[in-house]
Amino acid sequence: MISFRNKNFSLLHIIIFSLLIAVLTFSVTSIWKERQYKEQSILAASSYSCNYDVKRMNGYKFIKPLMFVDEECESAPLAGIKQKMAAIIDRYKTTGDLTTASVYLREYAHNEWTSVNDGDKFDPGSLFKVPVLIAILRQDEINPGFLNKSIVYDQRVDAGKNVAFASKTIQFGQSYTVKELLSYMIKYSDNNATILLEKNLEPKILQKLFSDVGLEVPNMYASQYLFTTREYSYFMRAIYNAAYLSIEHSEYAGELLSQSNFKEGILKGLPPGTKVAHKFGESGNQNDKQLHESAIVYLANKPYLLTVMTKGKDNKKLSQFIGEISQTVYTDMLNEANAEM
């Protein structure tokens, strides 16, 4: 038994002894906690394994530019909004206002994504004008000055489409530059301008674009090309990321898309004045209509990409559905942005 009255065992010795015990206890506890944390990390890693989808551009001798690096797993933080979107789809299907729909959402603050009915494929209609836009701008990069080329609209071609959301169109007999035709194609979704542009587009440039984003190369003579919402979103992402075109051409493409005059879909769910780069498309027949829209919404501190594709019997109901999806996503993204501030 230690006696504090022992002159050889001073108070200093007691303090030193206590400190040594404390240090030893802390070290043992830290080692135990670190080992426990490592074990938990290993268990977590073994239970959560997500591969990456890497897309690079081809056709170069010494480089292979990186375009996208995507986690193949959906993001857990977006599970709530996914559930809300799925519930809206089910409600519209129950009332008969919707046959089916697919939604792809990617938010850029944390590079997270989710989707609903991701495997469904749709005829994009005028959404196909965005890859044409990218290919035309790419052709201008290969052949500088191409955007200033003048083309005469001197041969009418039936696009074979009955559109519900018609707008301005180029006039027969008039001459237009490629840049002016791009404006008509994107702002007003003009099929006549698109046909002229496609006639002057080198097919291999469009085909390489599809190959580079990892999609099946389109048959230029096929009547249609089907997309999932996730597949189509690669084109909008390529513009936003400036991953395919130069920064100048990517910015120009985004500016054109921000001037689209279609207001019957995603814009219906957003506050007036919200900055959006978007394109809509419609296809189908009298009894089986399709209406789609893809948009980059520039919400402060929380920009996101939303692509919605739908099938139904009434374009007004489909546009109403797209607007409701848009409003739900915007509200959710806004609440998250405010919570993170």
GROMACS .gro file of C-alpha atoms in nm:
model
  341
    1MET     CA    1   0.000   0.000   0.000
    2ILE     CA    2   0.132   0.337  -0.097
    3SER     CA    3   0.163   0.590   0.178
    4PHE     CA    4   0.134   0.953   0.079
    5ARG     CA    5   0.332   1.037   0.384
    6ASN     CA    6   0.635   0.856   0.245
    7LYS     CA    7   0.892   1.123   0.186
    8ASN     CA    8   1.029   0.925  -0.111
    9PHE     CA    9   0.691   0.932  -0.291
   10SER     CA   10   0.624   1.299  -0.351
   11LEU     CA   11   0.318   1.463  -0.505
   12LEU     CA   12   0.515   1.508  -0.830
   13HIS     CA   13   0.554   1.131  -0.862
   14ILE     CA   14   0.180   1.086  -0.818
   15ILE     CA   15   0.105   1.337  -1.094
   16ILE     CA   16   0.352   1.175  -1.334
   17PHE     CA   17   0.213   0.829  -1.261
   18SER     CA   18  -0.144   0.952  -1.321
   19LEU     CA   19  -0.045   1.111  -1.653
   20LEU     CA   20   0.119   0.789  -1.770
   21ILE     CA   21  -0.197   0.592  -1.686
   22ALA     CA   22  -0.409   0.849  -1.873
   23VAL     CA   23  -0.186   0.842  -2.183
   24LEU     CA   24  -0.181   0.463  -2.187
   25THR     CA   25  -0.560   0.448  -2.153
   26PHE     CA   26  -0.609   0.703  -2.433
   27SER     CA   27  -0.369   0.516  -2.665
   28VAL     CA   28  -0.540   0.183  -2.611
   29THR     CA   29  -0.884   0.341  -2.665
   30SER     CA   30  -0.770   0.519  -2.983
   31ILE     CA   31  -0.623   0.199  -3.127
   32TRP     CA   32  -0.943   0.011  -3.049
   33LYS     CA   33  -1.162   0.281  -3.209
   34GLU     CA   34  -0.941   0.300  -3.518
   35ARG     CA   35  -0.956  -0.078  -3.561
   36GLN     CA   36  -1.334  -0.070  -3.516
   37TYR     CA   37  -1.367   0.209  -3.774
   38LYS     CA   38  -1.155   0.017  -4.026
   39GLU     CA   39  -1.365  -0.295  -3.975
   40GLN     CA   40  -1.684  -0.096  -4.026
   41SER     CA   41  -1.540   0.065  -4.340
   42ILE     CA   42  -1.448  -0.274  -4.482
   43LEU     CA   43  -1.796  -0.406  -4.410
   44ALA     CA   44  -1.952  -0.098  -4.568
   45ALA     CA   45  -1.734  -0.129  -4.876
   46SER     CA   46  -1.820  -0.494  -4.913
   47SER     CA   47  -2.194  -0.421  -4.889
   48TYR     CA   48  -2.182  -0.119  -5.124
   49SER     CA   49  -2.004  -0.169  -5.450
   50CYS     CA   50  -2.074   0.066  -5.739
   51ASN     CA   51  -1.898   0.055  -6.073
   52TYR     CA   52  -1.813   0.359  -6.282
   53ASP     CA   53  -1.914   0.422  -6.641
   54VAL     CA   54  -1.630   0.606  -6.816
   55LYS     CA   55  -1.686   0.759  -7.160
   56ARG     CA   56  -1.402   0.896  -7.373
   57MET     CA   57  -1.382   1.039  -7.723
   58ASN     CA   58  -1.226   0.822  -7.993
   59GLY     CA   59  -1.046   0.889  -8.320
   60TYR     CA   60  -0.723   1.050  -8.201
   61LYS     CA   61  -0.368   0.915  -8.221
   62PHE     CA   62  -0.224   1.018  -7.886
   63ILE     CA   63  -0.516   1.125  -7.668
   64LYS     CA   64  -0.858   0.999  -7.563
   65PRO     CA   65  -1.041   1.297  -7.410
   66LEU     CA   66  -1.254   1.226  -7.105
   67MET     CA   67  -1.625   1.308  -7.136
   68PHE     CA   68  -1.814   1.151  -6.845
   69VAL     CA   69  -1.731   0.953  -6.532
   70ASP     CA   70  -2.058   0.830  -6.383
   71GLU     CA   71  -2.143   0.613  -6.088
   72GLU     CA   72  -2.373   0.341  -6.216
   73CYS     CA   73  -2.561   0.336  -5.885
   74GLU     CA   74  -2.840   0.583  -5.819
   75SER     CA   75  -2.775   0.838  -5.545
   76ALA     CA   76  -2.933   0.763  -5.206
   77PRO     CA   77  -2.990   1.134  -5.120
   78LEU     CA   78  -3.226   1.158  -5.420
   79ALA     CA   79  -3.439   0.861  -5.312
   80GLY     CA   80  -3.703   1.093  -5.170
   81ILE     CA   81  -3.756   1.291  -5.490
   82LYS     CA   82  -3.755   0.967  -5.689
   83GLN     CA   83  -4.041   0.839  -5.477
   84LYS     CA   84  -4.235   1.162  -5.533
   85MET     CA   85  -4.185   1.146  -5.911
   86ALA     CA   86  -4.292   0.780  -5.920
   87ALA     CA   87  -4.606   0.868  -5.724
   88ILE     CA   88  -4.698   1.141  -5.977
   89ILE     CA   89  -4.651   0.894  -6.263
   90ASP     CA   90  -4.875   0.639  -6.091
   91ARG     CA   91  -5.145   0.900  -6.027
   92TYR     CA   92  -5.155   1.014  -6.392
   93LYS     CA   93  -5.162   0.653  -6.510
   94THR     CA   94  -5.451   0.574  -6.275
   95THR     CA   95  -5.660   0.856  -6.423
   96GLY     CA   96  -5.575   0.747  -6.776
   97ASP     CA   97  -5.396   1.073  -6.857
   98LEU     CA   98  -5.065   0.893  -6.901
   99THR     CA   99  -4.972   0.561  -7.060
  100THR     CA  100  -4.615   0.562  -6.935
  101ALA     CA  101  -4.336   0.805  -6.852
  102SER     CA  102  -3.968   0.808  -6.767
  103VAL     CA  103  -3.769   1.070  -6.577
  104TYR     CA  104  -3.395   1.126  -6.542
  105LEU     CA  105  -3.260   1.376  -6.289
  106ARG     CA  106  -2.899   1.480  -6.230
  107GLU     CA  107  -2.806   1.754  -5.987
  108TYR     CA  108  -2.467   1.913  -6.036
  109ALA     CA  109  -2.382   2.043  -5.689
  110HIS     CA  110  -2.287   1.691  -5.579
  111ASN     CA  111  -2.303   1.517  -5.919
  112GLU     CA  112  -2.582   1.285  -5.806
  113TRP     CA  113  -2.851   1.123  -6.019
  114THR     CA  114  -3.168   0.919  -6.009
  115SER     CA  115  -3.430   0.798  -6.256
  116VAL     CA  116  -3.776   0.646  -6.284
  117ASN     CA  117  -3.855   0.380  -6.547
  118ASP     CA  118  -3.503   0.417  -6.684
  119GLY     CA  119  -3.537   0.123  -6.922
  120ASP     CA  120  -3.830   0.263  -7.122
  121LYS     CA  121  -3.748   0.386  -7.473
  122PHE     CA  122  -3.918   0.666  -7.664
  123ASP     CA  123  -3.918   0.826  -8.008
  124PRO     CA  124  -3.748   1.162  -7.933
  125GLY     CA  125  -3.915   1.365  -8.208
  126SER     CA  126  -3.762   1.711  -8.210
  127LEU     CA  127  -3.534   1.628  -7.919
  128PHE     CA  128  -3.314   1.484  -8.194
  129LYS     CA  129  -3.242   1.844  -8.296
  130VAL     CA  130  -2.996   1.877  -8.005
  131PRO     CA  131  -2.749   1.614  -8.135
  132VAL     CA  132  -2.790   1.777  -8.478
  133LEU     CA  133  -2.702   2.113  -8.316
  134ILE     CA  134  -2.391   1.963  -8.156
  135ALA     CA  135  -2.284   1.799  -8.483
  136ILE     CA  136  -2.331   2.121  -8.682
  137LEU     CA  137  -2.120   2.314  -8.431
  138ARG     CA  138  -1.861   2.038  -8.442
  139GLN     CA  139  -1.852   2.069  -8.820
  140ASP     CA  140  -1.782   2.441  -8.778
  141GLU     CA  141  -1.487   2.356  -8.554
  142ILE     CA  142  -1.352   2.121  -8.820
  143ASN     CA  143  -1.430   2.364  -9.104
  144PRO     CA  144  -1.414   2.716  -8.958
  145GLY     CA  145  -1.663   2.952  -9.117
  146PHE     CA  146  -1.926   2.684  -9.182
  147LEU     CA  147  -2.178   2.872  -8.965
  148ASN     CA  148  -2.164   3.162  -9.213
  149LYS     CA  149  -2.242   2.945  -9.515
  150SER     CA  150  -2.553   3.065  -9.699
  151ILE     CA  151  -2.821   2.812  -9.797
  152VAL     CA  152  -3.129   2.874 -10.010
  153TYR     CA  153  -3.456   2.711  -9.911
  154ASP     CA  154  -3.557   2.620 -10.265
  155GLN     CA  155  -3.695   2.268 -10.230
  156ARG     CA  156  -3.987   2.179 -10.006
  157VAL     CA  157  -3.964   1.847  -9.825
  158ASP     CA  158  -4.249   1.696  -9.628
  159ALA     CA  159  -4.121   1.619  -9.280
  160GLY     CA  160  -4.403   1.369  -9.238
  161LYS     CA  161  -4.497   1.503  -8.895
  162ASN     CA  162  -4.815   1.658  -8.762
  163VAL     CA  163  -4.703   1.883  -8.481
  164ALA     CA  164  -4.923   2.019  -8.203
  165PHE     CA  165  -4.681   2.291  -8.094
  166ALA     CA  166  -4.601   2.468  -8.422
  167SER     CA  167  -4.410   2.796  -8.427
  168LYS     CA  168  -4.212   3.013  -8.671
  169THR     CA  169  -4.061   2.860  -8.984
  170ILE     CA  170  -3.823   2.964  -9.260
  171GLN     CA  171  -3.977   3.098  -9.582
  172PHE     CA  172  -3.955   2.923  -9.918
  173GLY     CA  173  -3.721   3.093 -10.164
  174GLN     CA  174  -3.527   3.278  -9.893
  175SER     CA  175  -3.156   3.241  -9.817
  176TYR     CA  176  -3.030   3.169  -9.466
  177THR     CA  177  -2.693   3.120  -9.305
  178VAL     CA  178  -2.627   2.799  -9.113
  179LYS     CA  179  -2.627   3.007  -8.796
  180GLU     CA  180  -2.973   3.146  -8.875
  181LEU     CA  181  -3.102   2.798  -8.951
  182LEU     CA  182  -2.973   2.679  -8.614
  183SER     CA  183  -3.169   2.956  -8.450
  184TYR     CA  184  -3.492   2.848  -8.623
  185MET     CA  185  -3.425   2.483  -8.543
  186ILE     CA  186  -3.369   2.535  -8.170
  187LYS     CA  187  -3.577   2.843  -8.082
  188TYR     CA  188  -3.883   2.747  -8.285
  189SER     CA  189  -3.821   2.373  -8.343
  190ASP     CA  190  -3.858   2.436  -8.716
  191ASN     CA  191  -3.851   2.111  -8.914
  192ASN     CA  192  -3.781   2.286  -9.245
  193ALA     CA  193  -3.467   2.448  -9.106
  194THR     CA  194  -3.362   2.112  -8.961
  195ILE     CA  195  -3.399   1.938  -9.297
  196LEU     CA  196  -3.177   2.199  -9.465
  197LEU     CA  197  -2.915   2.163  -9.194
  198GLU     CA  198  -2.915   1.784  -9.214
  199LYS     CA  199  -2.863   1.805  -9.591
  200ASN     CA  200  -2.548   2.008  -9.529
  201LEU     CA  201  -2.423   1.804  -9.234
  202GLU     CA  202  -2.152   1.543  -9.285
  203PRO     CA  203  -2.316   1.220  -9.157
  204LYS     CA  204  -1.991   1.086  -9.012
  205ILE     CA  205  -1.976   1.379  -8.768
  206LEU     CA  206  -2.319   1.297  -8.625
  207GLN     CA  207  -2.238   0.928  -8.618
  208LYS     CA  208  -1.912   0.990  -8.432
  209LEU     CA  209  -2.100   1.197  -8.175
  210PHE     CA  210  -2.323   0.901  -8.095
  211SER     CA  211  -2.025   0.669  -8.081
  212ASP     CA  212  -1.836   0.901  -7.847
  213VAL     CA  213  -2.120   0.920  -7.595
  214GLY     CA  214  -2.151   0.542  -7.603
  215LEU     CA  215  -2.474   0.510  -7.800
  216GLU     CA  216  -2.558   0.299  -8.102
  217VAL     CA  217  -2.456   0.481  -8.421
  218PRO     CA  218  -2.777   0.589  -8.597
  219ASN     CA  219  -2.876   0.464  -8.938
  220MET     CA  220  -2.916   0.787  -9.134
  221TYR     CA  221  -3.197   0.630  -9.340
  222ALA     CA  222  -3.396   0.491  -9.047
  223SER     CA  223  -3.735   0.645  -8.971
  224GLN     CA  224  -3.664   0.678  -8.598
  225TYR     CA  225  -3.408   0.631  -8.323
  226LEU     CA  226  -3.527   0.540  -7.974
  227PHE     CA  227  -3.378   0.676  -7.651
  228THR     CA  228  -3.411   0.625  -7.279
  229THR     CA  229  -3.414   0.944  -7.073
  230ARG     CA  230  -3.067   0.866  -6.940
  231GLU     CA  231  -2.926   0.806  -7.289
  232TYR     CA  232  -3.070   1.127  -7.429
  233SER     CA  233  -2.938   1.328  -7.134
  234TYR     CA  234  -2.580   1.266  -7.252
  235PHE     CA  235  -2.627   1.535  -7.518
  236MET     CA  236  -2.747   1.799  -7.275
  237ARG     CA  237  -2.470   1.703  -7.035
  238ALA     CA  238  -2.210   1.732  -7.311
  239ILE     CA  239  -2.321   2.092  -7.368
  240TYR     CA  240  -2.331   2.184  -6.999
  241ASN     CA  241  -1.991   2.028  -6.928
  242ALA     CA  242  -1.834   2.160  -7.251
  243ALA     CA  243  -1.718   1.799  -7.280
  244TYR     CA  244  -1.750   1.765  -7.657
  245LEU     CA  245  -1.741   2.107  -7.819
  246SER     CA  246  -1.515   2.400  -7.746
  247ILE     CA  247  -1.616   2.624  -7.457
  248GLU     CA  248  -1.728   2.892  -7.706
  249HIS     CA  249  -1.947   2.656  -7.907
  250SER     CA  250  -2.085   2.493  -7.592
  251GLU     CA  251  -2.178   2.833  -7.455
  252TYR     CA  252  -2.343   2.922  -7.785
  253ALA     CA  253  -2.543   2.597  -7.782
  254GLY     CA  254  -2.659   2.666  -7.426
  255GLU     CA  255  -2.758   3.020  -7.521
  256LEU     CA  256  -2.968   2.895  -7.814
  257LEU     CA  257  -3.140   2.638  -7.594
  258SER     CA  258  -3.218   2.909  -7.338
  259GLN     CA  259  -3.414   3.093  -7.609
  260SER     CA  260  -3.653   2.807  -7.691
  261ASN     CA  261  -4.005   2.947  -7.704
  262PHE     CA  262  -4.174   2.629  -7.577
  263LYS     CA  263  -4.342   2.708  -7.244
  264GLU     CA  264  -4.591   2.419  -7.209
  265GLY     CA  265  -4.378   2.176  -7.012
  266ILE     CA  266  -4.090   2.219  -6.769
  267LEU     CA  267  -4.124   2.599  -6.763
  268LYS     CA  268  -4.480   2.565  -6.631
  269GLY     CA  269  -4.335   2.425  -6.309
  270LEU     CA  270  -4.077   2.699  -6.256
  271PRO     CA  271  -4.097   3.055  -6.121
  272PRO     CA  272  -4.106   3.320  -6.397
  273GLY     CA  273  -3.760   3.435  -6.498
  274THR     CA  274  -3.582   3.110  -6.404
  275LYS     CA  275  -3.285   3.058  -6.637
  276VAL     CA  276  -3.334   2.736  -6.833
  277ALA     CA  277  -3.170   2.577  -7.139
  278HIS     CA  278  -3.423   2.332  -7.282
  279LYS     CA  279  -3.562   2.149  -7.583
  280PHE     CA  280  -3.892   1.970  -7.630
  281GLY     CA  281  -3.997   1.700  -7.875
  282GLU     CA  282  -4.322   1.541  -7.984
  283SER     CA  283  -4.401   1.232  -8.188
  284GLY     CA  284  -4.655   0.953  -8.221
  285ASN     CA  285  -4.995   0.943  -8.386
  286GLN     CA  286  -5.353   1.042  -8.311
  287ASN     CA  287  -5.407   0.770  -8.051
  288ASP     CA  288  -5.054   0.733  -7.918
  289LYS     CA  289  -4.888   1.068  -7.855
  290GLN     CA  290  -4.544   1.130  -7.712
  291LEU     CA  291  -4.425   1.455  -7.556
  292HIS     CA  292  -4.078   1.499  -7.411
  293GLU     CA  293  -3.856   1.772  -7.273
  294SER     CA  294  -3.499   1.796  -7.147
  295ALA     CA  295  -3.375   2.099  -6.955
  296ILE     CA  296  -3.083   2.235  -6.758
  297VAL     CA  297  -3.231   2.444  -6.477
  298TYR     CA  298  -2.984   2.700  -6.342
  299LEU     CA  299  -3.101   2.709  -5.982
  300ALA     CA  300  -2.848   2.907  -5.777
  301ASN     CA  301  -2.602   2.672  -5.600
  302LYS     CA  302  -2.808   2.374  -5.719
  303PRO     CA  303  -2.821   2.349  -6.101
  304TYR     CA  304  -2.976   2.031  -6.231
  305LEU     CA  305  -3.068   1.845  -6.549
  306LEU     CA  306  -3.419   1.708  -6.589
  307THR     CA  307  -3.531   1.490  -6.881
  308VAL     CA  308  -3.893   1.376  -6.900
  309MET     CA  309  -4.038   1.149  -7.170
  310THR     CA  310  -4.408   1.063  -7.186
  311LYS     CA  311  -4.672   0.865  -7.375
  312GLY     CA  312  -5.045   0.925  -7.368
  313LYS     CA  313  -5.350   1.031  -7.567
  314ASP     CA  314  -5.365   1.405  -7.495
  315ASN     CA  315  -5.073   1.645  -7.537
  316LYS     CA  316  -5.229   1.891  -7.291
  317LYS     CA  317  -5.237   1.627  -7.019
  318LEU     CA  318  -4.881   1.523  -7.101
  319SER     CA  319  -4.757   1.883  -7.084
  320GLN     CA  320  -4.942   1.923  -6.753
  321PHE     CA  321  -4.768   1.613  -6.621
  322ILE     CA  322  -4.425   1.743  -6.728
  323GLY     CA  323  -4.499   2.072  -6.555
  324GLU     CA  324  -4.595   1.898  -6.231
  325ILE     CA  325  -4.280   1.685  -6.235
  326SER     CA  326  -4.079   2.002  -6.295
  327GLN     CA  327  -4.245   2.188  -6.007
  328THR     CA  328  -4.192   1.898  -5.768
  329VAL     CA  329  -3.824   1.866  -5.857
  330TYR     CA  330  -3.766   2.242  -5.838
  331THR     CA  331  -3.926   2.267  -5.494
  332ASP     CA  332  -3.718   1.977  -5.365
  333MET     CA  333  -3.394   2.116  -5.510
  334LEU     CA  334  -3.469   2.463  -5.373
  335ASN     CA  335  -3.533   2.327  -5.023
  336GLU     CA  336  -3.206   2.134  -5.033
  337ALA     CA  337  -3.015   2.437  -5.159
  338ASN     CA  338  -3.154   2.651  -4.876
  339ALA     CA  339  -3.072   2.382  -4.620
  340GLU     CA  340  -2.711   2.368  -4.736
  341MET     CA  341  -2.654   2.743  -4.710
   0.00000   0.00000   0.00000
